[in-house]
Amino acid sequence: LIYQKKDHFPGTNSFDIKVLMQWHKVIMNATEQAKRWQQLIVPQVKYWKEFYKKDVRGYVFFREMEQLDSKLLKFTEQDTAFQEKAKSSMIQICLNNGSSFESCSAETKEKNFPDRIFSLYYRYKDKAKENFDSFFKIQKKVSHLVWLDNHAVTFNLRSQTSSDLTLMFDNLIEANWKNNDFKLILTFAKEPSPDLATLSIGKHAIGHVINHKNLYLPTMDLILPDRQKVAIHEMGHLLGFGDCYVEFVDQQTGDAVYYELSDTNIMCSLAGQVQEHHFKELKKTYD
């Protein structure tokens, strides 16, 4: 807001507070994305380019299409928009199978592609589904988690921060990683051990986990209510879960691609929550 006189402020706000809060969230999210891009992706662009084979948009397009078999068998009778989208989606599920972009793209340019698209789809579908499902599964079984019974697991870690911040983290995690009949119990070891996960809270730029074992959080992720979901999300990584959002650098354009697979799952989106399937996955993996 710009005021004509520096020593005078209006008695009432000319903007609705809800509008200001919405823009606050937009700006904060943009800032976090910019920091993530600058500090995590730019230094390792080559590494992030390899993740284009995890792109699930092609699989989702085919999975959600009604009467898919009929449309693929009568491919030339479909409108141009469908044909173009189906071609790009076929390239994406081909990539999910480990092939190169060049070979996947070449298939869609062959003269007999309209006659082959049905069989190609069923050739690539299973691996594409496996790729999609992998985003929601525990990716690494960790040694510092102990299954107690059908109602609780304990997770042992070592804190490298103050007792006050450790207690805040403990309370936040145990209040959110639970449901009606299951809970996660954190325990903190006094002695260092190479087998334990570690917690470090302080002047870190962004919350992140390395190798499902070392958790780094900015202090604000515990103090600010609209940032606490970061700590809850990162705890999921310590339990072995991966991210269920897709992020990579497009090898053709150099653009950063980012999208979430769900807005209700805490591992996909900070708007999400811990879900029943998280506990089912923990039971399947650790019980």
PDB file of C-alpha atoms in Angstrom:
ATOM      1  CA  LEU A   1       0.000   0.000   0.000  1.00  0.00           C
ATOM      2  CA  ILE A   2       1.306   3.447  -0.886  1.00  0.00           C
ATOM      3  CA  TYR A   3       0.257   6.448   1.197  1.00  0.00           C
ATOM      4  CA  GLN A   4       0.574  10.076   0.129  1.00  0.00           C
ATOM      5  CA  LYS A   5       1.759  11.213   3.573  1.00  0.00           C
ATOM      6  CA  LYS A   6       4.404   9.211   5.421  1.00  0.00           C
ATOM      7  CA  ASP A   7       3.117  10.315   8.825  1.00  0.00           C
ATOM      8  CA  HIS A   8      -0.494   9.394   8.215  1.00  0.00           C
ATOM      9  CA  PHE A   9      -2.191   5.993   8.029  1.00  0.00           C
ATOM     10  CA  PRO A  10      -5.881   5.426   7.362  1.00  0.00           C
ATOM     11  CA  GLY A  11      -8.084   4.349  10.219  1.00  0.00           C
ATOM     12  CA  THR A  12      -9.432   1.358   8.279  1.00  0.00           C
ATOM     13  CA  ASN A  13      -7.844  -1.145   5.913  1.00  0.00           C
ATOM     14  CA  SER A  14      -8.917  -0.587   2.312  1.00  0.00           C
ATOM     15  CA  PHE A  15      -8.449  -4.313   1.547  1.00  0.00           C
ATOM     16  CA  ASP A  16     -10.426  -7.195   3.007  1.00  0.00           C
ATOM     17  CA  ILE A  17      -8.205  -9.162   5.393  1.00  0.00           C
ATOM     18  CA  LYS A  18      -9.147 -12.439   3.658  1.00  0.00           C
ATOM     19  CA  VAL A  19      -7.872 -11.059   0.355  1.00  0.00           C
ATOM     20  CA  LEU A  20      -4.604 -10.009   1.988  1.00  0.00           C
ATOM     21  CA  MET A  21      -4.181 -13.479   3.550  1.00  0.00           C
ATOM     22  CA  GLN A  22      -4.802 -15.164   0.200  1.00  0.00           C
ATOM     23  CA  TRP A  23      -2.112 -13.050  -1.444  1.00  0.00           C
ATOM     24  CA  HIS A  24       0.186 -13.713   1.496  1.00  0.00           C
ATOM     25  CA  LYS A  25      -0.081 -17.455   0.838  1.00  0.00           C
ATOM     26  CA  VAL A  26       0.487 -16.979  -2.891  1.00  0.00           C
ATOM     27  CA  ILE A  27       3.634 -14.925  -2.264  1.00  0.00           C
ATOM     28  CA  MET A  28       4.935 -17.329   0.406  1.00  0.00           C
ATOM     29  CA  ASN A  29       4.394 -20.349  -1.848  1.00  0.00           C
ATOM     30  CA  ALA A  30       6.145 -18.610  -4.743  1.00  0.00           C
ATOM     31  CA  THR A  31       9.042 -17.729  -2.444  1.00  0.00           C
ATOM     32  CA  GLU A  32       9.371 -21.335  -1.245  1.00  0.00           C
ATOM     33  CA  GLN A  33       9.319 -22.649  -4.822  1.00  0.00           C
ATOM     34  CA  ALA A  34      11.975 -20.116  -5.809  1.00  0.00           C
ATOM     35  CA  LYS A  35      14.201 -21.143  -2.882  1.00  0.00           C
ATOM     36  CA  ARG A  36      13.727 -24.820  -3.715  1.00  0.00           C
ATOM     37  CA  TRP A  37      14.621 -24.217  -7.356  1.00  0.00           C
ATOM     38  CA  GLN A  38      17.677 -22.122  -6.512  1.00  0.00           C
ATOM     39  CA  GLN A  39      19.101 -24.296  -3.729  1.00  0.00           C
ATOM     40  CA  LEU A  40      18.123 -27.848  -4.656  1.00  0.00           C
ATOM     41  CA  ILE A  41      17.493 -28.019  -8.382  1.00  0.00           C
ATOM     42  CA  VAL A  42      19.823 -25.533 -10.097  1.00  0.00           C
ATOM     43  CA  PRO A  43      22.989 -27.063  -8.553  1.00  0.00           C
ATOM     44  CA  GLN A  44      21.892 -30.533  -9.754  1.00  0.00           C
ATOM     45  CA  VAL A  45      19.995 -29.866 -12.980  1.00  0.00           C
ATOM     46  CA  LYS A  46      21.429 -32.989 -14.637  1.00  0.00           C
ATOM     47  CA  TYR A  47      20.127 -35.111 -11.747  1.00  0.00           C
ATOM     48  CA  TRP A  48      16.630 -33.577 -11.936  1.00  0.00           C
ATOM     49  CA  LYS A  49      16.467 -34.090 -15.708  1.00  0.00           C
ATOM     50  CA  GLU A  50      16.500 -37.852 -15.148  1.00  0.00           C
ATOM     51  CA  PHE A  51      13.166 -37.715 -13.330  1.00  0.00           C
ATOM     52  CA  TYR A  52      11.219 -37.023 -16.528  1.00  0.00           C
ATOM     53  CA  LYS A  53      10.701 -40.782 -16.832  1.00  0.00           C
ATOM     54  CA  LYS A  54       8.580 -40.629 -13.653  1.00  0.00           C
ATOM     55  CA  ASP A  55       6.017 -38.298 -15.271  1.00  0.00           C
ATOM     56  CA  VAL A  56       2.575 -39.863 -14.668  1.00  0.00           C
ATOM     57  CA  ARG A  57       0.382 -37.525 -16.709  1.00  0.00           C
ATOM     58  CA  GLY A  58       0.143 -39.984 -19.582  1.00  0.00           C
ATOM     59  CA  TYR A  59      -0.966 -42.814 -17.316  1.00  0.00           C
ATOM     60  CA  VAL A  60      -3.575 -40.590 -15.629  1.00  0.00           C
ATOM     61  CA  PHE A  61      -4.939 -39.450 -19.009  1.00  0.00           C
ATOM     62  CA  PHE A  62      -5.537 -43.010 -20.184  1.00  0.00           C
ATOM     63  CA  ARG A  63      -6.780 -44.238 -16.792  1.00  0.00           C
ATOM     64  CA  GLU A  64      -9.463 -41.559 -16.577  1.00  0.00           C
ATOM     65  CA  MET A  65     -10.640 -41.864 -20.182  1.00  0.00           C
ATOM     66  CA  GLU A  66     -14.103 -43.381 -20.557  1.00  0.00           C
ATOM     67  CA  GLN A  67     -14.530 -46.086 -23.238  1.00  0.00           C
ATOM     68  CA  LEU A  68     -10.771 -46.047 -23.727  1.00  0.00           C
ATOM     69  CA  ASP A  69     -10.497 -49.360 -25.599  1.00  0.00           C
ATOM     70  CA  SER A  70     -13.119 -48.304 -28.137  1.00  0.00           C
ATOM     71  CA  LYS A  71     -11.415 -44.964 -28.704  1.00  0.00           C
ATOM     72  CA  LEU A  72      -8.002 -46.531 -29.188  1.00  0.00           C
ATOM     73  CA  LEU A  73      -9.338 -49.175 -31.579  1.00  0.00           C
ATOM     74  CA  LYS A  74     -11.060 -46.422 -33.591  1.00  0.00           C
ATOM     75  CA  PHE A  75      -8.235 -43.939 -33.180  1.00  0.00           C
ATOM     76  CA  THR A  76      -8.533 -42.294 -36.619  1.00  0.00           C
ATOM     77  CA  GLU A  77     -12.214 -41.543 -35.961  1.00  0.00           C
ATOM     78  CA  GLN A  78     -11.425 -39.442 -32.861  1.00  0.00           C
ATOM     79  CA  ASP A  79     -11.016 -35.672 -32.947  1.00  0.00           C
ATOM     80  CA  THR A  80      -7.619 -34.059 -33.408  1.00  0.00           C
ATOM     81  CA  ALA A  81      -7.358 -32.899 -29.805  1.00  0.00           C
ATOM     82  CA  PHE A  82      -7.779 -36.465 -28.522  1.00  0.00           C
ATOM     83  CA  GLN A  83      -5.294 -37.856 -31.034  1.00  0.00           C
ATOM     84  CA  GLU A  84      -2.601 -35.344 -30.085  1.00  0.00           C
ATOM     85  CA  LYS A  85      -3.145 -35.847 -26.363  1.00  0.00           C
ATOM     86  CA  ALA A  86      -3.091 -39.628 -26.797  1.00  0.00           C
ATOM     87  CA  LYS A  87       0.206 -39.421 -28.701  1.00  0.00           C
ATOM     88  CA  SER A  88       1.913 -37.338 -26.011  1.00  0.00           C
ATOM     89  CA  SER A  89       0.469 -39.595 -23.304  1.00  0.00           C
ATOM     90  CA  MET A  90       1.742 -42.664 -25.128  1.00  0.00           C
ATOM     91  CA  ILE A  91       5.233 -41.171 -25.095  1.00  0.00           C
ATOM     92  CA  GLN A  92       4.955 -40.620 -21.345  1.00  0.00           C
ATOM     93  CA  ILE A  93       3.878 -44.181 -20.475  1.00  0.00           C
ATOM     94  CA  CYS A  94       6.576 -45.466 -22.842  1.00  0.00           C
ATOM     95  CA  LEU A  95       9.102 -43.437 -20.814  1.00  0.00           C
ATOM     96  CA  ASN A  96       7.723 -45.034 -17.635  1.00  0.00           C
ATOM     97  CA  ASN A  97       8.935 -48.327 -19.093  1.00  0.00           C
ATOM     98  CA  GLY A  98      12.516 -47.060 -19.245  1.00  0.00           C
ATOM     99  CA  SER A  99      12.813 -46.311 -22.966  1.00  0.00           C
ATOM    100  CA  SER A 100      14.445 -43.165 -24.326  1.00  0.00           C
ATOM    101  CA  PHE A 101      12.477 -40.124 -25.430  1.00  0.00           C
ATOM    102  CA  GLU A 102      13.783 -40.571 -28.972  1.00  0.00           C
ATOM    103  CA  SER A 103      12.529 -44.163 -29.317  1.00  0.00           C
ATOM    104  CA  CYS A 104       9.176 -43.414 -27.632  1.00  0.00           C
ATOM    105  CA  SER A 105       8.609 -40.380 -29.825  1.00  0.00           C
ATOM    106  CA  ALA A 106       9.560 -42.297 -32.958  1.00  0.00           C
ATOM    107  CA  GLU A 107       6.809 -44.853 -32.320  1.00  0.00           C
ATOM    108  CA  THR A 108       4.117 -42.174 -32.471  1.00  0.00           C
ATOM    109  CA  LYS A 109       5.451 -40.928 -35.801  1.00  0.00           C
ATOM    110  CA  GLU A 110       5.265 -44.276 -37.591  1.00  0.00           C
ATOM    111  CA  LYS A 111       2.631 -44.574 -40.313  1.00  0.00           C
ATOM    112  CA  ASN A 112       1.020 -47.583 -38.679  1.00  0.00           C
ATOM    113  CA  PHE A 113       0.809 -45.937 -35.233  1.00  0.00           C
ATOM    114  CA  PRO A 114      -3.022 -45.554 -35.416  1.00  0.00           C
ATOM    115  CA  ASP A 115      -3.274 -49.332 -35.889  1.00  0.00           C
ATOM    116  CA  ARG A 116      -0.760 -50.056 -33.111  1.00  0.00           C
ATOM    117  CA  ILE A 117      -1.821 -47.629 -30.388  1.00  0.00           C
ATOM    118  CA  PHE A 118      -4.175 -50.134 -28.724  1.00  0.00           C
ATOM    119  CA  SER A 119      -1.482 -52.825 -28.419  1.00  0.00           C
ATOM    120  CA  LEU A 120       1.189 -50.285 -27.439  1.00  0.00           C
ATOM    121  CA  TYR A 121      -1.004 -49.017 -24.626  1.00  0.00           C
ATOM    122  CA  TYR A 122      -1.383 -52.513 -23.157  1.00  0.00           C
ATOM    123  CA  ARG A 123       2.331 -53.138 -23.596  1.00  0.00           C
ATOM    124  CA  TYR A 124       3.218 -50.116 -21.477  1.00  0.00           C
ATOM    125  CA  LYS A 125       0.240 -49.875 -19.093  1.00  0.00           C
ATOM    126  CA  ASP A 126       1.428 -52.203 -16.313  1.00  0.00           C
ATOM    127  CA  LYS A 127       4.795 -50.520 -15.837  1.00  0.00           C
ATOM    128  CA  ALA A 128       3.131 -47.107 -15.996  1.00  0.00           C
ATOM    129  CA  LYS A 129       0.704 -48.176 -13.249  1.00  0.00           C
ATOM    130  CA  GLU A 130       3.594 -49.524 -11.190  1.00  0.00           C
ATOM    131  CA  ASN A 131       5.319 -46.166 -11.554  1.00  0.00           C
ATOM    132  CA  PHE A 132       2.179 -44.310 -10.444  1.00  0.00           C
ATOM    133  CA  ASP A 133       1.581 -46.593  -7.455  1.00  0.00           C
ATOM    134  CA  SER A 134       5.198 -46.203  -6.303  1.00  0.00           C
ATOM    135  CA  PHE A 135       4.537 -42.584  -5.321  1.00  0.00           C
ATOM    136  CA  PHE A 136       2.222 -43.755  -2.521  1.00  0.00           C
ATOM    137  CA  LYS A 137       4.323 -46.600  -1.089  1.00  0.00           C
ATOM    138  CA  ILE A 138       7.098 -46.734   1.484  1.00  0.00           C
ATOM    139  CA  GLN A 139      10.264 -46.483  -0.576  1.00  0.00           C
ATOM    140  CA  LYS A 140      12.768 -47.433   2.088  1.00  0.00           C
ATOM    141  CA  LYS A 141      12.384 -49.595   5.174  1.00  0.00           C
ATOM    142  CA  VAL A 142      14.190 -47.834   8.008  1.00  0.00           C
ATOM    143  CA  SER A 143      15.892 -49.531  10.946  1.00  0.00           C
ATOM    144  CA  HIS A 144      14.920 -46.929  13.547  1.00  0.00           C
ATOM    145  CA  LEU A 145      11.192 -47.748  13.490  1.00  0.00           C
ATOM    146  CA  VAL A 146       9.770 -50.495  15.734  1.00  0.00           C
ATOM    147  CA  TRP A 147       6.291 -51.946  15.305  1.00  0.00           C
ATOM    148  CA  LEU A 148       4.698 -52.322  18.742  1.00  0.00           C
ATOM    149  CA  ASP A 149       1.254 -53.674  17.878  1.00  0.00           C
ATOM    150  CA  ASN A 150      -1.741 -52.857  15.710  1.00  0.00           C
ATOM    151  CA  HIS A 151      -2.137 -49.521  17.462  1.00  0.00           C
ATOM    152  CA  ALA A 152       1.319 -47.932  17.658  1.00  0.00           C
ATOM    153  CA  VAL A 153       4.859 -47.756  16.326  1.00  0.00           C
ATOM    154  CA  THR A 154       7.845 -46.132  17.989  1.00  0.00           C
ATOM    155  CA  PHE A 155      10.372 -44.113  16.073  1.00  0.00           C
ATOM    156  CA  ASN A 156      13.767 -43.522  17.663  1.00  0.00           C
ATOM    157  CA  LEU A 157      15.877 -40.542  16.630  1.00  0.00           C
ATOM    158  CA  ARG A 158      18.560 -38.247  17.950  1.00  0.00           C
ATOM    159  CA  SER A 159      17.937 -34.521  18.250  1.00  0.00           C
ATOM    160  CA  GLN A 160      20.738 -32.080  17.478  1.00  0.00           C
ATOM    161  CA  THR A 161      18.787 -29.060  18.678  1.00  0.00           C
ATOM    162  CA  SER A 162      17.472 -27.477  21.882  1.00  0.00           C
ATOM    163  CA  SER A 163      15.122 -29.336  24.203  1.00  0.00           C
ATOM    164  CA  ASP A 164      12.373 -26.729  23.702  1.00  0.00           C
ATOM    165  CA  LEU A 165      12.369 -27.128  19.902  1.00  0.00           C
ATOM    166  CA  THR A 166      12.634 -30.904  20.240  1.00  0.00           C
ATOM    167  CA  LEU A 167       9.541 -30.922  22.455  1.00  0.00           C
ATOM    168  CA  MET A 168       7.664 -28.728  19.960  1.00  0.00           C
ATOM    169  CA  PHE A 169       8.565 -31.155  17.171  1.00  0.00           C
ATOM    170  CA  ASP A 170       7.553 -34.139  19.300  1.00  0.00           C
ATOM    171  CA  ASN A 171       4.138 -32.648  20.142  1.00  0.00           C
ATOM    172  CA  LEU A 172       3.465 -31.567  16.550  1.00  0.00           C
ATOM    173  CA  ILE A 173       4.319 -34.944  15.028  1.00  0.00           C
ATOM    174  CA  GLU A 174       2.500 -37.100  17.578  1.00  0.00           C
ATOM    175  CA  ALA A 175      -0.599 -34.886  17.276  1.00  0.00           C
ATOM    176  CA  ASN A 176      -0.739 -35.371  13.507  1.00  0.00           C
ATOM    177  CA  TRP A 177       0.724 -38.795  12.740  1.00  0.00           C
ATOM    178  CA  LYS A 178      -2.211 -40.642  14.281  1.00  0.00           C
ATOM    179  CA  ASN A 179      -5.805 -41.606  13.608  1.00  0.00           C
ATOM    180  CA  ASN A 180      -8.622 -43.031  15.708  1.00  0.00           C
ATOM    181  CA  ASP A 181      -6.873 -46.307  16.554  1.00  0.00           C
ATOM    182  CA  PHE A 182      -3.221 -45.837  15.607  1.00  0.00           C
ATOM    183  CA  LYS A 183      -0.417 -43.514  16.693  1.00  0.00           C
ATOM    184  CA  LEU A 184       3.244 -42.793  16.167  1.00  0.00           C
ATOM    185  CA  ILE A 185       5.373 -42.424  19.309  1.00  0.00           C
ATOM    186  CA  LEU A 186       8.674 -40.554  19.080  1.00  0.00           C
ATOM    187  CA  THR A 187      11.568 -41.449  21.362  1.00  0.00           C
ATOM    188  CA  PHE A 188      14.786 -39.471  21.575  1.00  0.00           C
ATOM    189  CA  ALA A 189      18.114 -41.160  22.227  1.00  0.00           C
ATOM    190  CA  LYS A 190      20.666 -39.509  24.485  1.00  0.00           C
ATOM    191  CA  GLU A 191      23.679 -41.207  22.945  1.00  0.00           C
ATOM    192  CA  PRO A 192      24.745 -40.737  19.291  1.00  0.00           C
ATOM    193  CA  SER A 193      24.450 -43.750  17.024  1.00  0.00           C
ATOM    194  CA  PRO A 194      25.044 -44.167  13.257  1.00  0.00           C
ATOM    195  CA  ASP A 195      21.856 -46.253  13.071  1.00  0.00           C
ATOM    196  CA  LEU A 196      19.564 -43.478  14.298  1.00  0.00           C
ATOM    197  CA  ALA A 197      17.728 -40.835  12.344  1.00  0.00           C
ATOM    198  CA  THR A 198      18.754 -37.301  13.282  1.00  0.00           C
ATOM    199  CA  LEU A 199      16.734 -34.124  13.763  1.00  0.00           C
ATOM    200  CA  SER A 200      18.279 -30.702  13.216  1.00  0.00           C
ATOM    201  CA  ILE A 201      16.220 -27.519  13.669  1.00  0.00           C
ATOM    202  CA  GLY A 202      17.731 -24.105  13.101  1.00  0.00           C
ATOM    203  CA  LYS A 203      18.855 -21.710  10.411  1.00  0.00           C
ATOM    204  CA  HIS A 204      18.147 -23.994   7.459  1.00  0.00           C
ATOM    205  CA  ALA A 205      16.738 -22.439   4.300  1.00  0.00           C
ATOM    206  CA  ILE A 206      14.150 -25.115   3.619  1.00  0.00           C
ATOM    207  CA  GLY A 207      12.888 -28.278   5.301  1.00  0.00           C
ATOM    208  CA  HIS A 208      14.326 -31.432   3.745  1.00  0.00           C
ATOM    209  CA  VAL A 209      15.364 -35.008   4.486  1.00  0.00           C
ATOM    210  CA  ILE A 210      18.488 -36.771   3.224  1.00  0.00           C
ATOM    211  CA  ASN A 211      18.391 -40.545   2.641  1.00  0.00           C
ATOM    212  CA  HIS A 212      15.224 -40.984   4.755  1.00  0.00           C
ATOM    213  CA  LYS A 213      17.469 -40.442   7.781  1.00  0.00           C
ATOM    214  CA  ASN A 214      18.588 -36.854   8.385  1.00  0.00           C
ATOM    215  CA  LEU A 215      15.855 -34.224   8.858  1.00  0.00           C
ATOM    216  CA  TYR A 216      16.631 -30.508   8.621  1.00  0.00           C
ATOM    217  CA  LEU A 217      13.973 -27.929   9.485  1.00  0.00           C
ATOM    218  CA  PRO A 218      13.929 -24.138   9.712  1.00  0.00           C
ATOM    219  CA  THR A 219      12.757 -23.019  13.144  1.00  0.00           C
ATOM    220  CA  MET A 220       9.787 -21.242  11.552  1.00  0.00           C
ATOM    221  CA  ASP A 221       8.376 -24.617  10.405  1.00  0.00           C
ATOM    222  CA  LEU A 222       7.533 -25.339  14.048  1.00  0.00           C
ATOM    223  CA  ILE A 223       6.514 -21.845  15.111  1.00  0.00           C
ATOM    224  CA  LEU A 224       4.342 -20.621  12.223  1.00  0.00           C
ATOM    225  CA  PRO A 225       1.012 -22.483  11.894  1.00  0.00           C
ATOM    226  CA  ASP A 226       0.984 -22.194   8.095  1.00  0.00           C
ATOM    227  CA  ARG A 227       4.479 -23.745   7.970  1.00  0.00           C
ATOM    228  CA  GLN A 228       3.988 -26.650  10.383  1.00  0.00           C
ATOM    229  CA  LYS A 229       2.736 -28.931   7.609  1.00  0.00           C
ATOM    230  CA  VAL A 230       6.334 -28.956   6.315  1.00  0.00           C
ATOM    231  CA  ALA A 231       7.538 -30.738   9.468  1.00  0.00           C
ATOM    232  CA  ILE A 232       4.647 -33.223   9.267  1.00  0.00           C
ATOM    233  CA  HIS A 233       5.459 -33.906   5.595  1.00  0.00           C
ATOM    234  CA  GLU A 234       9.191 -34.333   6.240  1.00  0.00           C
ATOM    235  CA  MET A 235       8.462 -36.759   9.080  1.00  0.00           C
ATOM    236  CA  GLY A 236       6.830 -38.947   6.462  1.00  0.00           C
ATOM    237  CA  HIS A 237      10.194 -39.199   4.718  1.00  0.00           C
ATOM    238  CA  LEU A 238      11.839 -40.401   7.925  1.00  0.00           C
ATOM    239  CA  LEU A 239       9.204 -43.154   8.037  1.00  0.00           C
ATOM    240  CA  GLY A 240      10.225 -44.218   4.526  1.00  0.00           C
ATOM    241  CA  PHE A 241       7.589 -42.519   2.378  1.00  0.00           C
ATOM    242  CA  GLY A 242       8.534 -40.644  -0.766  1.00  0.00           C
ATOM    243  CA  ASP A 243       6.961 -37.538  -2.245  1.00  0.00           C
ATOM    244  CA  CYS A 244       3.727 -38.063  -4.163  1.00  0.00           C
ATOM    245  CA  TYR A 245       4.229 -34.989  -6.255  1.00  0.00           C
ATOM    246  CA  VAL A 246       6.140 -35.054  -9.533  1.00  0.00           C
ATOM    247  CA  GLU A 247       9.073 -32.748 -10.074  1.00  0.00           C
ATOM    248  CA  PHE A 248      11.663 -32.749 -12.837  1.00  0.00           C
ATOM    249  CA  VAL A 249      13.455 -30.606 -15.384  1.00  0.00           C
ATOM    250  CA  ASP A 250      12.101 -31.107 -18.913  1.00  0.00           C
ATOM    251  CA  GLN A 251      14.971 -32.306 -21.092  1.00  0.00           C
ATOM    252  CA  GLN A 252      13.436 -30.782 -24.216  1.00  0.00           C
ATOM    253  CA  THR A 253      12.586 -27.298 -22.921  1.00  0.00           C
ATOM    254  CA  GLY A 254      14.656 -26.897 -19.753  1.00  0.00           C
ATOM    255  CA  ASP A 255      11.483 -25.929 -17.874  1.00  0.00           C
ATOM    256  CA  ALA A 256      10.861 -26.972 -14.278  1.00  0.00           C
ATOM    257  CA  VAL A 257       7.778 -29.202 -14.051  1.00  0.00           C
ATOM    258  CA  TYR A 258       5.909 -29.639 -10.776  1.00  0.00           C
ATOM    259  CA  TYR A 259       2.473 -31.064  -9.998  1.00  0.00           C
ATOM    260  CA  GLU A 260       0.773 -32.837  -7.101  1.00  0.00           C
ATOM    261  CA  LEU A 261      -0.958 -36.214  -7.379  1.00  0.00           C
ATOM    262  CA  SER A 262      -3.398 -35.399  -4.565  1.00  0.00           C
ATOM    263  CA  ASP A 263      -4.348 -32.358  -2.509  1.00  0.00           C
ATOM    264  CA  THR A 264      -5.540 -34.455   0.449  1.00  0.00           C
ATOM    265  CA  ASN A 265      -2.361 -36.502   1.063  1.00  0.00           C
ATOM    266  CA  ILE A 266       0.327 -34.829   3.220  1.00  0.00           C
ATOM    267  CA  MET A 267       3.110 -36.438   1.168  1.00  0.00           C
ATOM    268  CA  CYS A 268       1.675 -34.884  -1.999  1.00  0.00           C
ATOM    269  CA  SER A 269       0.592 -31.486  -0.776  1.00  0.00           C
ATOM    270  CA  LEU A 270       0.957 -29.259   2.268  1.00  0.00           C
ATOM    271  CA  ALA A 271      -2.807 -28.812   2.016  1.00  0.00           C
ATOM    272  CA  GLY A 272      -3.193 -32.531   2.774  1.00  0.00           C
ATOM    273  CA  GLN A 273      -3.313 -34.690   5.887  1.00  0.00           C
ATOM    274  CA  VAL A 274      -1.923 -37.958   7.197  1.00  0.00           C
ATOM    275  CA  GLN A 275      -4.265 -40.616   5.793  1.00  0.00           C
ATOM    276  CA  GLU A 276      -5.444 -44.106   6.648  1.00  0.00           C
ATOM    277  CA  HIS A 277      -3.389 -45.568   3.806  1.00  0.00           C
ATOM    278  CA  HIS A 278      -0.179 -44.312   5.460  1.00  0.00           C
ATOM    279  CA  PHE A 279      -0.825 -46.542   8.461  1.00  0.00           C
ATOM    280  CA  LYS A 280      -1.799 -49.494   6.257  1.00  0.00           C
ATOM    281  CA  GLU A 281       1.483 -49.078   4.396  1.00  0.00           C
ATOM    282  CA  LEU A 282       3.405 -48.914   7.673  1.00  0.00           C
ATOM    283  CA  LYS A 283       1.709 -52.102   8.887  1.00  0.00           C
ATOM    284  CA  LYS A 284       2.398 -53.909   5.611  1.00  0.00           C
ATOM    285  CA  THR A 285       6.061 -52.903   5.705  1.00  0.00           C
ATOM    286  CA  TYR A 286       6.983 -53.196   9.369  1.00  0.00           C
ATOM    287  CA  ASP A 287       4.568 -55.605  11.047  1.00  0.00           C
TER     288      ASP A 287
END
